[in-house]
Amino acid sequence: MPHNKQKKIAVINDLSGFGRCSISVALPIISAMKIQCCPLPTAILSNHTGFDSFYCKDFTEYMDLYIKEWVNMGLSFNAILTGFLGSVDQISIVKNFLNIFKNKNNFTIIDPVMGDYGKLYQTYSVELANKMKDLVPYADILTPNLTEACILTKTDYKPYMSEKELAHLCEEMSKMGCRKIVISGLEKDDNLENFVYEDGYNPKIVKVHKVGICRSGTGDVFSSIIAADTVNGVDLLSSVAHACEFIEKTLKKTVELDLPITDGICFEEFLTDI
Ligand code: PXL
């Protein structure tokens, strides 16, 4: 197939025009890592839901037609990365997409985007959050934050958990059908930690020094780097270290520039060195 000569990743996520998250982050990062990024939008927003006001157009009704064209073109992907969903009905649309495009030669990275700091994002219903579990069995790599790991395992959220508690969360998620899990963005003292669980190995913690507080879209930078590194043949632990190092320097610059918390991290400053 002429369209499948270059490595490419399908990214199922929303397009937020301002606030540096989702497709607006995945496109530049994955491209800078020399992989073609093919977005399938789940919703189009003026700016992300962390702002007090935003316009959101749900894309559910157009997704099947969009996917059909990709099938007709004979596209294939080296990885599929999913993120923010716009409605409950999108769970079955994403499952259908994975049933068509997931195969034994590619990877699926499910970022079960649902919330942060113990709360669901504004547009997420409890029903959508419950249904997100249906995508876990498709994940070669699952990248929840702590809030999302708690929702998936029906565990009460608390901002700090011991390694034993984190390992337990991972065991529960792995029973749901995914082999590798990274619980990302754990804020502990002055550090940002990531708990890396790979079936059959002792879990590892990858940490970096955190400057200021965590910002919107950091999880999207993280999952985009993991997806692109995986396609480029990098092992999970090294790619988590890579993502952390990139996020650490970007957070530092973001604080230096004194950007509003809502505006994400200024990854453009370092994009060409990624
Ligand atoms: O970064 C997660 C995310 C993705 N998409 C939208 C969001 C958020 C977090 O606030 O609002 C639209």
mmCIF file of N, CA and C and ligand atoms in Angstrom, residues 14 16 21-22 45 48-50 84 113 121 217 220, ligand 1:
data_model
loop_
_atom_site.group_PDB
_atom_site.id
_atom_site.type_symbol
_atom_site.label_atom_id
_atom_site.label_comp_id
_atom_site.label_asym_id
_atom_site.label_seq_id
_atom_site.Cartn_x
_atom_site.Cartn_y
_atom_site.Cartn_z
ATOM 1 N N ASP A 14 -9.414 14.463 21.398
ATOM 2 C CA ASP A 14 -10.107 15.698 20.992
ATOM 3 C C ASP A 14 -9.119 16.701 20.412
ATOM 4 N N SER A 16 -8.392 20.444 20.912
ATOM 5 C CA SER A 16 -8.653 21.661 21.695
ATOM 6 C C SER A 16 -7.793 22.773 21.106
ATOM 7 N N CYS A 21 -3.332 20.587 24.778
ATOM 8 C CA CYS A 21 -3.579 19.196 25.186
ATOM 9 C C CYS A 21 -4.005 18.394 23.954
ATOM 10 N N SER A 22 -4.196 17.102 24.157
ATOM 11 C CA SER A 22 -4.749 16.198 23.149
ATOM 12 C C SER A 22 -4.062 16.284 21.776
ATOM 13 N N LEU A 45 -12.970 21.431 20.595
ATOM 14 C CA LEU A 45 -13.212 22.411 21.666
ATOM 15 C C LEU A 45 -12.439 23.692 21.359
ATOM 16 N N HIS A 48 -9.565 23.685 26.351
ATOM 17 C CA HIS A 48 -9.907 22.492 27.130
ATOM 18 C C HIS A 48 -10.837 22.784 28.317
ATOM 19 N N THR A 49 -11.302 21.706 28.945
ATOM 20 C CA THR A 49 -12.363 21.829 29.958
ATOM 21 C C THR A 49 -11.851 22.312 31.321
ATOM 22 N N GLY A 50 -10.548 22.549 31.415
ATOM 23 C CA GLY A 50 -9.995 23.094 32.658
ATOM 24 C C GLY A 50 -10.269 24.594 32.794
ATOM 25 N N PHE A 84 -8.895 11.447 25.216
ATOM 26 C CA PHE A 84 -10.168 12.054 25.647
ATOM 27 C C PHE A 84 -11.319 11.633 24.719
ATOM 28 N N VAL A 113 -8.181 8.863 29.614
ATOM 29 C CA VAL A 113 -8.405 10.242 30.069
ATOM 30 C C VAL A 113 -9.819 10.383 30.640
ATOM 31 N N TYR A 121 -13.318 15.152 34.636
ATOM 32 C CA TYR A 121 -13.355 16.381 33.846
ATOM 33 C C TYR A 121 -14.816 16.785 33.616
ATOM 34 N N GLY A 217 -2.534 18.986 30.236
ATOM 35 C CA GLY A 217 -1.900 18.499 29.010
ATOM 36 C C GLY A 217 -0.591 17.752 29.229
ATOM 37 N N ASP A 220 -0.824 14.274 28.184
ATOM 38 C CA ASP A 220 -0.868 14.083 26.724
ATOM 39 C C ASP A 220 0.539 14.136 26.125
HETATM 40 O O1 PXL B 1 -5.309 16.616 29.013
HETATM 41 C C1 PXL B 1 -6.499 15.985 29.250
HETATM 42 C C2 PXL B 1 -7.631 16.678 28.537
HETATM 43 C C3 PXL B 1 -7.902 16.362 27.226
HETATM 44 N N1 PXL B 1 -8.901 16.941 26.539
HETATM 45 C C4 PXL B 1 -9.684 17.874 27.123
HETATM 46 C C5 PXL B 1 -9.469 18.231 28.438
HETATM 47 C C6 PXL B 1 -8.424 17.628 29.172
HETATM 48 C C7 PXL B 1 -8.180 18.015 30.548
HETATM 49 O O2 PXL B 1 -8.686 18.974 31.074
HETATM 50 O O3 PXL B 1 -10.267 19.143 28.986
HETATM 51 C C8 PXL B 1 -10.756 18.531 26.318
#
